[in-house]
């Protein structure tokens, strides 16, 4: 290192001069690292990543309001659930595979392949003339969609150091909340005004645009390594996820919990999960490496996401629209619009908290506050009454969004920050994978409890003649309730309210566990540009062997 000579006539302190030079060199290094990593066209890349994430998340919900029309045209009401289940199953199974392949082979080509697969699935769905073709197209969409969501987050991690990354991860997390509201609205509008097929055709121009921008703009290092795929682990994971999702989706709905098929799925899920983890322990390149679970940050952040986001957001999104239709007589479109406060809440906390995290490098306070807010919302919702105004429900939904906005991508960022760049895709995908599993199981449990309570309330509140007129609780629709005589309608509405609202109180102990986890979550200060760049470009990629070292 060379120092500038001291100015003539002025005494110079050699120590001070050295410190000044080192500081200047450090600042220059940080600036160089940042400019090297973050490309000049990053804004264009980020827009493409946001668009692809939106497409992947949107297609989980866009068909929900179009389902009655779809199954009517294709004569497949007995297979209706598979239209949604096929997408979720394929996306969940694909997440860890995309994360692992991206770490091994480089992310750009994997990302482009995911977009292409998603577009092919959209074409198959749009052209489908029977339920089998539509379900196959949805599975192809899901395989691509899981890759869009995971690889987008991992590409951001490749281009931006964790501390600066916080302000970009926040809007990416908000996309999930946005899709949960916009999806059903778009699906309903396409079905009513045009055709349900446009719920799939709309993906083509947007997806092609994202594909073109990603192909041209994204520049990432190519990895020329021999890839050893974990075929056994992937197959066992697929079996475990399939059994788990079908057990949760079918149990208590299409089949009784005591049905041999449901019991078999539950037993199969347990066996497949055990065999999967045994296989991962022996695999050369496991799809979900077991050493991830040696990181306390990964374990706590993943559990927190499963408990609070999986139950908190999805229970509200899943049941509030129907509550608004049943209790307040709102249409499907109106109930969807009344969930907009959730999106506002998510955006209102996710964006400012991301900016603050970028400035401070600290994240622990946000999961704590977010979990506390969702606990408060669960209690407030447990006090709802049929006489309460609609604006109060919207206020509670907005508060729930504010809690989710503080947590969704914060937890992903905490996990990414605890692993080297060579494993960031694997860690990100594993975190999202288990969150998806938790959400599926959580919604299934809430749904089973609600269905059981509703059946009991209707049986207790309706005389035999009226019960026959209302029909089975499984076939209870908002339109049917609106057509009932006033006295009978009031009984059904009260039964629905009494069946659903107390469940939010039952969730309080679960969220309390989440709050404890939020306090336990270790905080590892977000790496700045210079530290992160040095770690992830070390000769020989020494970071690949680095164990996560969380600090309190």
Short mmCIF file of C-alpha atoms in Angstrom, two decimals:
data_model
loop_
_atom_site.label_atom_id
_atom_site.label_comp_id
_atom_site.label_asym_id
_atom_site.label_seq_id
_atom_site.Cartn_x
_atom_site.Cartn_y
_atom_site.Cartn_z
CA UNK A 1 0.00 0.00 0.00
CA UNK A 2 1.41 3.45 -0.92
CA UNK A 3 0.63 6.70 0.83
CA UNK A 4 0.69 10.19 -0.56
CA UNK A 5 3.62 12.24 0.72
CA UNK A 6 2.92 14.71 3.53
CA UNK A 7 2.19 18.25 2.45
CA UNK A 8 5.25 20.48 2.76
CA UNK A 9 5.32 22.56 5.91
CA UNK A 10 2.70 20.43 7.75
CA UNK A 11 3.53 17.75 10.29
CA UNK A 12 2.00 14.39 9.26
CA UNK A 13 0.99 11.59 11.63
CA UNK A 14 1.95 8.32 9.89
CA UNK A 15 -0.72 6.35 11.81
CA UNK A 16 -3.44 8.79 10.89
CA UNK A 17 -2.28 8.77 7.28
CA UNK A 18 -2.35 4.97 7.15
CA UNK A 19 -5.81 4.83 8.69
CA UNK A 20 -7.08 7.42 6.24
CA UNK A 21 -5.64 5.55 3.29
CA UNK A 22 -7.06 2.23 4.51
CA UNK A 23 -10.46 3.87 4.97
CA UNK A 24 -10.33 5.31 1.47
CA UNK A 25 -9.27 1.98 0.04
CA UNK A 26 -12.08 0.22 1.93
CA UNK A 27 -14.64 2.70 0.62
CA UNK A 28 -13.25 2.32 -2.89
CA UNK A 29 -13.40 -1.46 -2.55
CA UNK A 30 -17.01 -1.34 -1.34
CA UNK A 31 -17.98 0.96 -4.17
CA UNK A 32 -16.21 -1.26 -6.68
CA UNK A 33 -17.82 -4.39 -5.27
CA UNK A 34 -21.27 -2.89 -5.46
CA UNK A 35 -20.82 -1.65 -8.99
CA UNK A 36 -19.41 -5.01 -10.03
CA UNK A 37 -22.30 -7.00 -8.60
CA UNK A 38 -25.29 -4.77 -9.33
CA UNK A 39 -25.63 -4.17 -13.09
CA UNK A 40 -26.53 -0.83 -14.63
CA UNK A 41 -29.81 -2.22 -15.97
CA UNK A 42 -30.82 -3.63 -12.59
CA UNK A 43 -34.13 -1.74 -12.66
CA UNK A 44 -35.15 -3.57 -15.83
CA UNK A 45 -34.07 -6.92 -14.39
CA UNK A 46 -35.96 -6.27 -11.16
CA UNK A 47 -39.13 -5.40 -13.11
CA UNK A 48 -38.87 -8.70 -15.02
CA UNK A 49 -38.36 -10.65 -11.79
CA UNK A 50 -41.35 -8.95 -10.17
CA UNK A 51 -43.50 -9.74 -13.20
CA UNK A 52 -42.56 -13.42 -13.22
CA UNK A 53 -43.14 -13.72 -9.47
CA UNK A 54 -46.57 -12.14 -9.92
CA UNK A 55 -47.43 -14.61 -12.69
CA UNK A 56 -46.32 -17.58 -10.57
CA UNK A 57 -48.23 -16.42 -7.49
CA UNK A 58 -51.30 -15.22 -9.43
CA UNK A 59 -52.00 -18.59 -10.99
CA UNK A 60 -52.49 -20.16 -7.57
CA UNK A 61 -55.66 -18.08 -7.11
CA UNK A 62 -56.85 -16.81 -10.51
CA UNK A 63 -58.96 -19.89 -11.27
CA UNK A 64 -60.81 -19.92 -7.93
CA UNK A 65 -63.73 -17.76 -9.10
CA UNK A 66 -63.80 -19.41 -12.53
CA UNK A 67 -64.03 -23.00 -11.24
CA UNK A 68 -67.85 -23.39 -11.42
CA UNK A 69 -67.87 -22.29 -15.07
CA UNK A 70 -64.83 -24.40 -15.99
CA UNK A 71 -66.17 -27.66 -14.56
CA UNK A 72 -69.56 -26.94 -16.08
CA UNK A 73 -68.14 -26.54 -19.59
CA UNK A 74 -65.73 -29.46 -19.32
CA UNK A 75 -68.16 -31.76 -17.45
CA UNK A 76 -65.74 -32.55 -14.64
CA UNK A 77 -67.16 -31.43 -11.32
CA UNK A 78 -65.81 -34.59 -9.63
CA UNK A 79 -62.28 -33.48 -10.56
CA UNK A 80 -62.72 -29.79 -9.69
CA UNK A 81 -60.31 -29.79 -6.73
CA UNK A 82 -57.49 -31.06 -8.94
CA UNK A 83 -57.45 -27.82 -10.93
CA UNK A 84 -56.01 -26.06 -7.89
CA UNK A 85 -54.29 -29.04 -6.26
CA UNK A 86 -52.28 -29.95 -9.38
CA UNK A 87 -50.73 -26.47 -9.49
CA UNK A 88 -49.90 -26.33 -5.78
CA UNK A 89 -48.47 -29.86 -5.78
CA UNK A 90 -46.22 -29.29 -8.77
CA UNK A 91 -45.05 -25.87 -7.56
CA UNK A 92 -44.23 -27.18 -4.08
CA UNK A 93 -42.31 -30.19 -5.42
CA UNK A 94 -40.42 -28.04 -7.90
CA UNK A 95 -39.22 -25.42 -5.39
CA UNK A 96 -36.29 -27.34 -3.83
CA UNK A 97 -35.26 -28.75 -7.22
CA UNK A 98 -35.02 -25.28 -8.79
CA UNK A 99 -33.09 -23.96 -5.78
CA UNK A 100 -30.57 -26.79 -5.87
CA UNK A 101 -30.09 -26.76 -9.65
CA UNK A 102 -29.63 -22.99 -9.60
CA UNK A 103 -26.83 -23.31 -7.03
CA UNK A 104 -25.12 -26.06 -9.03
CA UNK A 105 -25.62 -24.92 -12.62
CA UNK A 106 -26.24 -21.18 -12.47
CA UNK A 107 -29.63 -19.51 -12.27
CA UNK A 108 -30.24 -17.78 -15.58
CA UNK A 109 -30.93 -20.84 -17.73
CA UNK A 110 -32.92 -22.47 -14.92
CA UNK A 111 -35.01 -19.29 -14.65
CA UNK A 112 -35.63 -19.14 -18.41
CA UNK A 113 -36.62 -22.82 -18.40
CA UNK A 114 -39.13 -22.14 -15.62
CA UNK A 115 -40.74 -19.30 -17.60
CA UNK A 116 -40.91 -21.47 -20.74
CA UNK A 117 -42.50 -24.36 -18.84
CA UNK A 118 -45.03 -21.99 -17.27
CA UNK A 119 -45.96 -20.60 -20.71
CA UNK A 120 -46.33 -24.08 -22.23
CA UNK A 121 -48.62 -25.05 -19.33
CA UNK A 122 -50.68 -21.89 -19.91
CA UNK A 123 -51.16 -22.78 -23.60
CA UNK A 124 -52.24 -26.32 -22.68
CA UNK A 125 -54.78 -24.94 -20.17
CA UNK A 126 -56.10 -22.35 -22.62
CA UNK A 127 -56.67 -25.00 -25.32
CA UNK A 128 -57.98 -27.73 -22.97
CA UNK A 129 -61.17 -29.48 -24.13
CA UNK A 130 -61.45 -31.86 -21.19
CA UNK A 131 -60.53 -31.99 -17.51
CA UNK A 132 -57.58 -34.35 -17.99
CA UNK A 133 -55.84 -31.94 -20.35
CA UNK A 134 -56.60 -28.96 -18.12
CA UNK A 135 -55.20 -30.70 -15.02
CA UNK A 136 -52.05 -31.71 -16.93
CA UNK A 137 -51.63 -28.10 -18.07
CA UNK A 138 -52.04 -26.88 -14.49
CA UNK A 139 -49.33 -29.30 -13.36
CA UNK A 140 -46.97 -27.93 -16.05
CA UNK A 141 -47.83 -24.41 -14.95
CA UNK A 142 -47.05 -25.33 -11.36
CA UNK A 143 -43.67 -26.84 -12.24
CA UNK A 144 -42.78 -23.58 -13.97
CA UNK A 145 -44.45 -21.34 -11.39
CA UNK A 146 -42.52 -22.81 -8.47
CA UNK A 147 -39.30 -22.02 -10.32
CA UNK A 148 -40.38 -18.45 -11.08
CA UNK A 149 -40.95 -17.63 -7.42
CA UNK A 150 -37.81 -19.32 -6.06
CA UNK A 151 -35.34 -18.37 -8.77
CA UNK A 152 -36.47 -14.73 -8.77
CA UNK A 153 -35.58 -14.43 -5.09
CA UNK A 154 -32.27 -16.23 -5.64
CA UNK A 155 -31.28 -14.01 -8.60
CA UNK A 156 -31.82 -10.93 -6.42
CA UNK A 157 -29.51 -12.60 -3.89
CA UNK A 158 -26.88 -13.07 -6.63
CA UNK A 159 -26.99 -9.42 -7.67
CA UNK A 160 -27.52 -7.50 -4.43
CA UNK A 161 -25.84 -7.85 -1.01
CA UNK A 162 -28.18 -8.69 1.91
CA UNK A 163 -28.22 -5.22 3.45
CA UNK A 164 -29.25 -3.49 0.23
CA UNK A 165 -31.39 -6.48 -0.75
CA UNK A 166 -33.92 -5.75 2.00
CA UNK A 167 -35.54 -2.91 0.08
CA UNK A 168 -35.99 -5.14 -2.98
CA UNK A 169 -37.23 -8.22 -1.14
CA UNK A 170 -40.05 -6.24 0.49
CA UNK A 171 -42.02 -5.53 -2.71
CA UNK A 172 -41.38 -9.08 -3.91
CA UNK A 173 -43.07 -10.33 -0.75
CA UNK A 174 -45.96 -7.94 -1.29
CA UNK A 175 -46.59 -9.62 -4.65
CA UNK A 176 -47.95 -12.68 -2.83
CA UNK A 177 -50.50 -10.60 -0.94
CA UNK A 178 -51.45 -8.77 -4.11
CA UNK A 179 -51.97 -12.01 -6.03
CA UNK A 180 -54.27 -13.41 -3.34
CA UNK A 181 -56.68 -10.52 -3.92
CA UNK A 182 -56.16 -9.68 -7.59
CA UNK A 183 -56.22 -13.34 -8.73
CA UNK A 184 -59.86 -14.10 -7.84
CA UNK A 185 -60.97 -10.67 -9.14
CA UNK A 186 -59.27 -11.19 -12.51
CA UNK A 187 -60.55 -14.74 -12.79
CA UNK A 188 -64.10 -13.63 -12.11
CA UNK A 189 -63.88 -10.71 -14.55
CA UNK A 190 -62.44 -12.83 -17.36
CA UNK A 191 -65.13 -15.47 -16.80
CA UNK A 192 -68.01 -12.98 -16.72
CA UNK A 193 -66.91 -10.65 -19.52
CA UNK A 194 -64.89 -12.86 -21.87
CA UNK A 195 -64.01 -16.50 -21.21
CA UNK A 196 -62.37 -18.42 -18.40
CA UNK A 197 -59.63 -19.33 -20.91
CA UNK A 198 -58.35 -15.76 -20.70
CA UNK A 199 -57.21 -16.52 -17.16
CA UNK A 200 -54.48 -18.54 -18.94
CA UNK A 201 -54.05 -16.58 -22.18
CA UNK A 202 -53.18 -13.43 -20.22
CA UNK A 203 -49.97 -15.14 -19.12
CA UNK A 204 -48.59 -15.32 -22.66
CA UNK A 205 -47.81 -11.68 -23.52
CA UNK A 206 -46.59 -10.95 -19.99
CA UNK A 207 -44.55 -14.15 -19.81
CA UNK A 208 -42.97 -13.65 -23.24
CA UNK A 209 -42.02 -10.10 -22.27
CA UNK A 210 -40.43 -11.33 -19.03
CA UNK A 211 -38.65 -14.12 -20.93
CA UNK A 212 -37.17 -11.67 -23.44
CA UNK A 213 -36.04 -9.16 -20.80
CA UNK A 214 -34.52 -11.89 -18.62
CA UNK A 215 -32.69 -13.48 -21.55
CA UNK A 216 -31.19 -10.17 -22.69
CA UNK A 217 -30.65 -8.27 -19.44
CA UNK A 218 -29.64 -10.83 -16.82
CA UNK A 219 -25.92 -11.54 -16.80
CA UNK A 220 -24.82 -14.15 -14.27
CA UNK A 221 -21.70 -16.32 -14.06
CA UNK A 222 -22.04 -19.68 -15.76
CA UNK A 223 -21.02 -22.72 -13.75
CA UNK A 224 -19.28 -25.54 -15.56
CA UNK A 225 -19.50 -28.32 -13.01
CA UNK A 226 -20.57 -31.92 -13.23
CA UNK A 227 -24.04 -32.07 -11.71
CA UNK A 228 -25.06 -35.10 -9.69
CA UNK A 229 -28.85 -35.08 -9.42
CA UNK A 230 -30.53 -36.48 -6.32
CA UNK A 231 -33.07 -38.65 -8.16
CA UNK A 232 -34.02 -40.79 -5.15
CA UNK A 233 -34.42 -37.81 -2.84
CA UNK A 234 -36.49 -35.93 -5.40
CA UNK A 235 -38.79 -38.94 -5.96
CA UNK A 236 -39.28 -39.48 -2.22
CA UNK A 237 -39.90 -35.77 -1.70
CA UNK A 238 -42.52 -35.80 -4.47
CA UNK A 239 -44.24 -38.79 -2.84
CA UNK A 240 -44.14 -37.16 0.61
CA UNK A 241 -45.52 -33.84 -0.65
CA UNK A 242 -48.24 -35.54 -2.70
CA UNK A 243 -49.43 -37.66 0.22
CA UNK A 244 -49.29 -34.68 2.59
CA UNK A 245 -51.18 -32.27 0.34
CA UNK A 246 -53.86 -34.81 -0.62
CA UNK A 247 -54.25 -35.89 3.01
CA UNK A 248 -54.77 -32.27 4.02
CA UNK A 249 -56.98 -31.38 1.04
CA UNK A 250 -59.23 -34.44 0.98
CA UNK A 251 -59.51 -35.26 4.68
CA UNK A 252 -62.79 -34.03 6.13
CA UNK A 253 -63.98 -32.69 2.76
CA UNK A 254 -64.21 -35.20 -0.10
CA UNK A 255 -63.55 -38.09 2.28
CA UNK A 256 -64.08 -38.63 5.98
CA UNK A 257 -60.98 -38.61 8.16
CA UNK A 258 -61.69 -42.27 8.94
CA UNK A 259 -61.79 -43.23 5.26
CA UNK A 260 -59.13 -45.84 4.39
CA UNK A 261 -57.86 -43.65 1.55
CA UNK A 262 -57.21 -40.69 3.86
CA UNK A 263 -55.62 -42.91 6.51
CA UNK A 264 -53.44 -44.48 3.82
CA UNK A 265 -52.33 -41.05 2.61
CA UNK A 266 -51.42 -40.03 6.17
CA UNK A 267 -49.40 -43.19 6.76
CA UNK A 268 -47.80 -42.86 3.33
CA UNK A 269 -46.80 -39.27 4.08
CA UNK A 270 -45.05 -40.24 7.33
CA UNK A 271 -43.17 -43.12 5.70
CA UNK A 272 -42.16 -41.05 2.67
CA UNK A 273 -40.87 -38.18 4.83
CA UNK A 274 -38.77 -40.55 6.96
CA UNK A 275 -37.31 -42.24 3.87
CA UNK A 276 -36.68 -38.84 2.27
CA UNK A 277 -34.56 -37.57 5.16
CA UNK A 278 -32.66 -40.87 5.30
CA UNK A 279 -31.93 -40.56 1.58
CA UNK A 280 -30.83 -36.93 1.96
CA UNK A 281 -28.32 -37.94 4.62
CA UNK A 282 -26.63 -40.29 2.14
CA UNK A 283 -27.00 -38.29 -1.09
CA UNK A 284 -23.94 -36.72 -2.72
CA UNK A 285 -25.86 -33.56 -3.66
CA UNK A 286 -29.08 -33.68 -1.60
CA UNK A 287 -31.98 -31.59 -2.88
CA UNK A 288 -32.51 -30.34 0.72
CA UNK A 289 -29.15 -30.72 2.53
CA UNK A 290 -29.59 -31.69 6.16
CA UNK A 291 -26.89 -29.25 7.27
CA UNK A 292 -29.42 -26.45 6.65
CA UNK A 293 -31.09 -27.58 9.87
CA UNK A 294 -27.88 -26.89 11.81
CA UNK A 295 -28.63 -23.20 11.38
CA UNK A 296 -30.82 -21.86 14.20
CA UNK A 297 -31.79 -18.94 11.98
CA UNK A 298 -33.05 -21.28 9.23
CA UNK A 299 -34.99 -23.43 11.70
CA UNK A 300 -36.66 -20.55 13.56
CA UNK A 301 -37.40 -18.46 10.47
CA UNK A 302 -38.91 -21.45 8.67
CA UNK A 303 -41.08 -22.45 11.64
CA UNK A 304 -42.17 -18.86 12.09
CA UNK A 305 -43.20 -18.64 8.44
CA UNK A 306 -45.12 -21.91 8.65
CA UNK A 307 -47.00 -20.89 11.79
CA UNK A 308 -47.69 -17.19 11.41
CA UNK A 309 -47.76 -16.59 7.65
CA UNK A 310 -49.12 -20.02 6.75
CA UNK A 311 -51.99 -19.75 9.23
CA UNK A 312 -52.30 -15.98 9.62
CA UNK A 313 -52.50 -14.90 6.00
CA UNK A 314 -54.06 -17.96 4.41
CA UNK A 315 -56.78 -18.42 7.04
CA UNK A 316 -57.88 -14.82 6.51
CA UNK A 317 -57.63 -14.90 2.72
CA UNK A 318 -59.32 -18.29 2.61
CA UNK A 319 -62.33 -17.57 4.80
CA UNK A 320 -62.93 -13.82 4.93
CA UNK A 321 -64.39 -13.56 1.38
CA UNK A 322 -66.96 -16.27 2.12
CA UNK A 323 -67.70 -14.68 5.51
CA UNK A 324 -68.43 -11.37 3.78
CA UNK A 325 -70.69 -13.11 1.28
CA UNK A 326 -72.58 -15.19 3.83
CA UNK A 327 -72.94 -12.69 6.66
CA UNK A 328 -73.14 -9.39 4.75
CA UNK A 329 -74.66 -10.63 1.49
CA UNK A 330 -71.80 -9.32 -0.65
CA UNK A 331 -71.18 -10.65 -4.15
CA UNK A 332 -68.04 -12.60 -5.00
CA UNK A 333 -66.53 -9.56 -6.70
CA UNK A 334 -67.41 -7.25 -3.80
CA UNK A 335 -65.93 -9.64 -1.24
CA UNK A 336 -62.72 -9.73 -3.26
CA UNK A 337 -62.54 -5.95 -3.43
CA UNK A 338 -63.08 -5.76 0.32
CA UNK A 339 -59.77 -7.65 0.77
CA UNK A 340 -57.85 -4.78 -0.83
CA UNK A 341 -57.05 -3.38 2.65
CA UNK A 342 -54.86 -6.45 3.15
CA UNK A 343 -52.76 -5.49 0.13
CA UNK A 344 -52.58 -1.90 1.38
CA UNK A 345 -51.47 -3.17 4.79
CA UNK A 346 -48.79 -5.41 3.30
CA UNK A 347 -47.41 -2.64 1.10
CA UNK A 348 -47.67 -0.08 3.89
CA UNK A 349 -45.32 -2.01 6.17
CA UNK A 350 -43.20 -4.10 3.77
CA UNK A 351 -41.78 -1.16 1.80
CA UNK A 352 -40.80 1.11 4.75
CA UNK A 353 -39.41 -1.80 6.81
CA UNK A 354 -37.32 -2.94 3.83
CA UNK A 355 -35.85 0.55 3.44
CA UNK A 356 -35.07 0.77 7.17
CA UNK A 357 -33.42 -2.67 7.15
CA UNK A 358 -31.18 -1.53 4.30
CA UNK A 359 -30.06 1.45 6.39
CA UNK A 360 -29.58 -0.33 9.70
CA UNK A 361 -28.75 -3.92 8.72
CA UNK A 362 -31.11 -5.15 11.46
CA UNK A 363 -34.25 -7.25 11.00
CA UNK A 364 -35.24 -8.99 14.24
CA UNK A 365 -37.76 -6.40 15.46
CA UNK A 366 -40.01 -6.82 12.40
CA UNK A 367 -41.02 -10.48 12.91
CA UNK A 368 -41.69 -9.67 16.58
CA UNK A 369 -43.96 -6.73 15.78
CA UNK A 370 -45.55 -8.57 12.85
CA UNK A 371 -46.43 -11.61 14.96
CA UNK A 372 -47.81 -9.40 17.73
CA UNK A 373 -50.04 -7.59 15.21
CA UNK A 374 -51.39 -10.87 13.82
CA UNK A 375 -52.09 -12.08 17.36
CA UNK A 376 -54.03 -8.89 17.99
CA UNK A 377 -55.96 -9.33 14.73
CA UNK A 378 -56.85 -12.92 15.61
CA UNK A 379 -58.29 -11.73 18.92
CA UNK A 380 -60.19 -8.85 17.29
CA UNK A 381 -61.65 -11.15 14.64
CA UNK A 382 -62.79 -13.55 17.34
CA UNK A 383 -65.03 -10.73 18.65
CA UNK A 384 -66.79 -10.05 15.33
CA UNK A 385 -70.58 -10.08 15.38
CA UNK A 386 -73.13 -10.13 12.57
CA UNK A 387 -74.17 -6.60 13.58
CA UNK A 388 -70.65 -5.15 13.13
CA UNK A 389 -70.18 -2.81 10.14
CA UNK A 390 -68.26 -4.02 7.09
CA UNK A 391 -65.62 -1.30 7.53
CA UNK A 392 -64.59 -2.92 10.81
CA UNK A 393 -63.89 -6.23 9.08
CA UNK A 394 -61.87 -4.34 6.44
CA UNK A 395 -59.90 -2.61 9.20
CA UNK A 396 -58.99 -5.94 10.77
CA UNK A 397 -58.02 -7.37 7.36
CA UNK A 398 -55.78 -4.34 6.76
CA UNK A 399 -54.11 -4.83 10.14
CA UNK A 400 -53.47 -8.48 9.28
CA UNK A 401 -51.81 -7.34 6.06
CA UNK A 402 -49.61 -4.94 8.02
CA UNK A 403 -48.42 -7.82 10.21
CA UNK A 404 -47.73 -10.10 7.25
CA UNK A 405 -45.89 -7.29 5.42
CA UNK A 406 -43.39 -7.01 8.26
CA UNK A 407 -42.57 -10.71 8.10
CA UNK A 408 -42.98 -12.33 4.71
CA UNK A 409 -39.72 -11.46 2.99
CA UNK A 410 -37.90 -10.49 6.18
CA UNK A 411 -37.73 -14.16 7.13
CA UNK A 412 -36.46 -15.14 3.67
CA UNK A 413 -33.82 -12.42 3.88
CA UNK A 414 -32.68 -13.63 7.31
CA UNK A 415 -32.22 -17.14 5.92
CA UNK A 416 -30.34 -15.92 2.83
CA UNK A 417 -28.04 -13.80 4.99
CA UNK A 418 -27.02 -16.85 7.03
CA UNK A 419 -25.69 -18.87 4.08
CA UNK A 420 -22.97 -18.29 1.48
CA UNK A 421 -23.84 -17.40 -2.10
CA UNK A 422 -23.17 -20.98 -3.22
CA UNK A 423 -26.15 -22.18 -1.17
CA UNK A 424 -28.51 -19.23 -1.24
CA UNK A 425 -30.85 -20.87 -3.77
CA UNK A 426 -31.06 -24.10 -1.80
CA UNK A 427 -31.71 -22.26 1.48
CA UNK A 428 -34.31 -19.95 -0.09
CA UNK A 429 -36.19 -22.79 -1.77
CA UNK A 430 -36.17 -24.93 1.39
CA UNK A 431 -37.58 -22.04 3.43
CA UNK A 432 -40.38 -21.45 0.89
CA UNK A 433 -40.97 -25.19 0.53
CA UNK A 434 -41.67 -25.78 4.21
CA UNK A 435 -43.74 -22.58 4.41
CA UNK A 436 -45.95 -23.93 1.60
CA UNK A 437 -46.32 -27.26 3.37
CA UNK A 438 -47.22 -25.46 6.61
CA UNK A 439 -49.79 -23.30 4.85
CA UNK A 440 -51.42 -26.35 3.24
CA UNK A 441 -51.67 -28.21 6.53
CA UNK A 442 -52.77 -25.11 8.46
CA UNK A 443 -55.57 -24.22 6.07
CA UNK A 444 -56.70 -27.86 6.06
CA UNK A 445 -56.90 -27.98 9.85
CA UNK A 446 -58.79 -24.68 10.04
CA UNK A 447 -61.14 -25.86 7.30
CA UNK A 448 -61.83 -29.18 9.03
CA UNK A 449 -62.59 -27.49 12.36
CA UNK A 450 -64.83 -24.93 10.67
CA UNK A 451 -66.77 -27.55 8.66
CA UNK A 452 -67.38 -29.63 11.77
CA UNK A 453 -68.54 -26.62 13.79
CA UNK A 454 -70.83 -25.41 11.00
CA UNK A 455 -72.50 -28.82 10.70
CA UNK A 456 -73.10 -28.91 14.47
CA UNK A 457 -74.44 -25.33 14.59
CA UNK A 458 -76.85 -25.90 11.70
CA UNK A 459 -78.08 -29.17 13.21
CA UNK A 460 -78.70 -27.47 16.56
CA UNK A 461 -80.30 -24.30 15.16
CA UNK A 462 -82.54 -25.63 12.39
CA UNK A 463 -85.65 -27.76 12.77
CA UNK A 464 -85.81 -30.90 10.61
CA UNK A 465 -88.05 -29.35 7.94
CA UNK A 466 -85.88 -26.23 7.64
CA UNK A 467 -82.69 -28.30 7.61
CA UNK A 468 -83.99 -30.25 4.62
CA UNK A 469 -84.67 -26.97 2.82
CA UNK A 470 -81.20 -25.61 3.57
CA UNK A 471 -79.50 -28.87 2.61
CA UNK A 472 -76.08 -30.21 3.54
CA UNK A 473 -73.55 -27.68 4.88
CA UNK A 474 -71.14 -28.69 2.09
CA UNK A 475 -73.59 -27.40 -0.51
CA UNK A 476 -74.36 -24.14 1.30
CA UNK A 477 -73.76 -21.21 -1.07
CA UNK A 478 -74.19 -17.43 -0.66
CA UNK A 479 -76.87 -17.44 -3.39
CA UNK A 480 -78.84 -20.13 -1.56
CA UNK A 481 -78.61 -18.22 1.72
CA UNK A 482 -79.83 -14.99 0.07
CA UNK A 483 -82.92 -16.81 -1.29
CA UNK A 484 -83.97 -18.22 2.09
CA UNK A 485 -86.88 -16.72 4.07
CA UNK A 486 -85.66 -13.96 6.45
CA UNK A 487 -86.01 -16.00 9.66
CA UNK A 488 -84.28 -19.02 8.19
CA UNK A 489 -81.56 -16.86 6.62
CA UNK A 490 -80.85 -15.25 9.98
CA UNK A 491 -80.40 -18.66 11.59
CA UNK A 492 -78.00 -19.82 8.89
CA UNK A 493 -76.01 -16.57 9.03
CA UNK A 494 -75.71 -16.78 12.80
CA UNK A 495 -74.62 -20.42 12.54
CA UNK A 496 -71.96 -19.50 10.00
CA UNK A 497 -70.69 -16.64 12.15
CA UNK A 498 -70.62 -18.76 15.31
CA UNK A 499 -68.81 -21.56 13.49
CA UNK A 500 -66.02 -19.42 12.03
CA UNK A 501 -65.31 -16.52 14.39
CA UNK A 502 -64.25 -18.52 17.50
CA UNK A 503 -61.64 -20.37 15.43
CA UNK A 504 -59.56 -17.18 15.36
CA UNK A 505 -59.48 -17.35 19.16
CA UNK A 506 -58.31 -20.97 18.94
CA UNK A 507 -55.37 -19.77 16.83
CA UNK A 508 -54.08 -17.44 19.56
CA UNK A 509 -51.98 -20.12 21.34
CA UNK A 510 -50.43 -21.06 17.98
CA UNK A 511 -49.53 -17.43 17.30
CA UNK A 512 -48.20 -17.15 20.86
CA UNK A 513 -45.72 -19.92 19.98
CA UNK A 514 -44.85 -17.84 16.92
CA UNK A 515 -44.19 -14.80 19.10
CA UNK A 516 -41.80 -16.82 21.26
CA UNK A 517 -40.01 -17.97 18.10
CA UNK A 518 -39.77 -14.36 16.90
CA UNK A 519 -38.00 -13.39 20.13
CA UNK A 520 -35.73 -16.46 19.85
CA UNK A 521 -34.78 -15.67 16.24
CA UNK A 522 -31.09 -14.78 16.24
CA UNK A 523 -30.05 -11.62 14.46
CA UNK A 524 -27.04 -11.79 12.19
CA UNK A 525 -26.42 -8.24 10.91
CA UNK A 526 -27.10 -8.02 7.20
CA UNK A 527 -23.85 -8.14 5.23
CA UNK A 528 -22.90 -4.93 3.45
CA UNK A 529 -21.59 -4.73 -0.08
CA UNK A 530 -17.86 -5.12 0.61
CA UNK A 531 -18.16 -7.99 3.10
CA UNK A 532 -20.68 -9.86 0.97
CA UNK A 533 -18.72 -9.43 -2.24
CA UNK A 534 -15.48 -10.60 -0.61
CA UNK A 535 -17.17 -13.66 0.85
CA UNK A 536 -18.89 -14.70 -2.37
CA UNK A 537 -15.99 -14.18 -4.76
CA UNK A 538 -13.20 -15.73 -2.70
CA UNK A 539 -10.66 -17.82 -4.65
CA UNK A 540 -11.71 -21.45 -4.82
CA UNK A 541 -15.17 -20.46 -3.60
CA UNK A 542 -14.21 -21.11 -0.01
CA UNK A 543 -17.59 -19.80 1.03
CA UNK A 544 -19.18 -22.96 -0.24
CA UNK A 545 -17.76 -24.83 2.73
CA UNK A 546 -18.67 -22.20 5.26
CA UNK A 547 -21.10 -23.15 7.99
CA UNK A 548 -23.73 -20.57 8.95
CA UNK A 549 -22.67 -18.71 12.07
CA UNK A 550 -25.60 -16.82 13.56
CA UNK A 551 -24.90 -14.21 16.19
CA UNK A 552 -27.16 -13.04 18.93
#
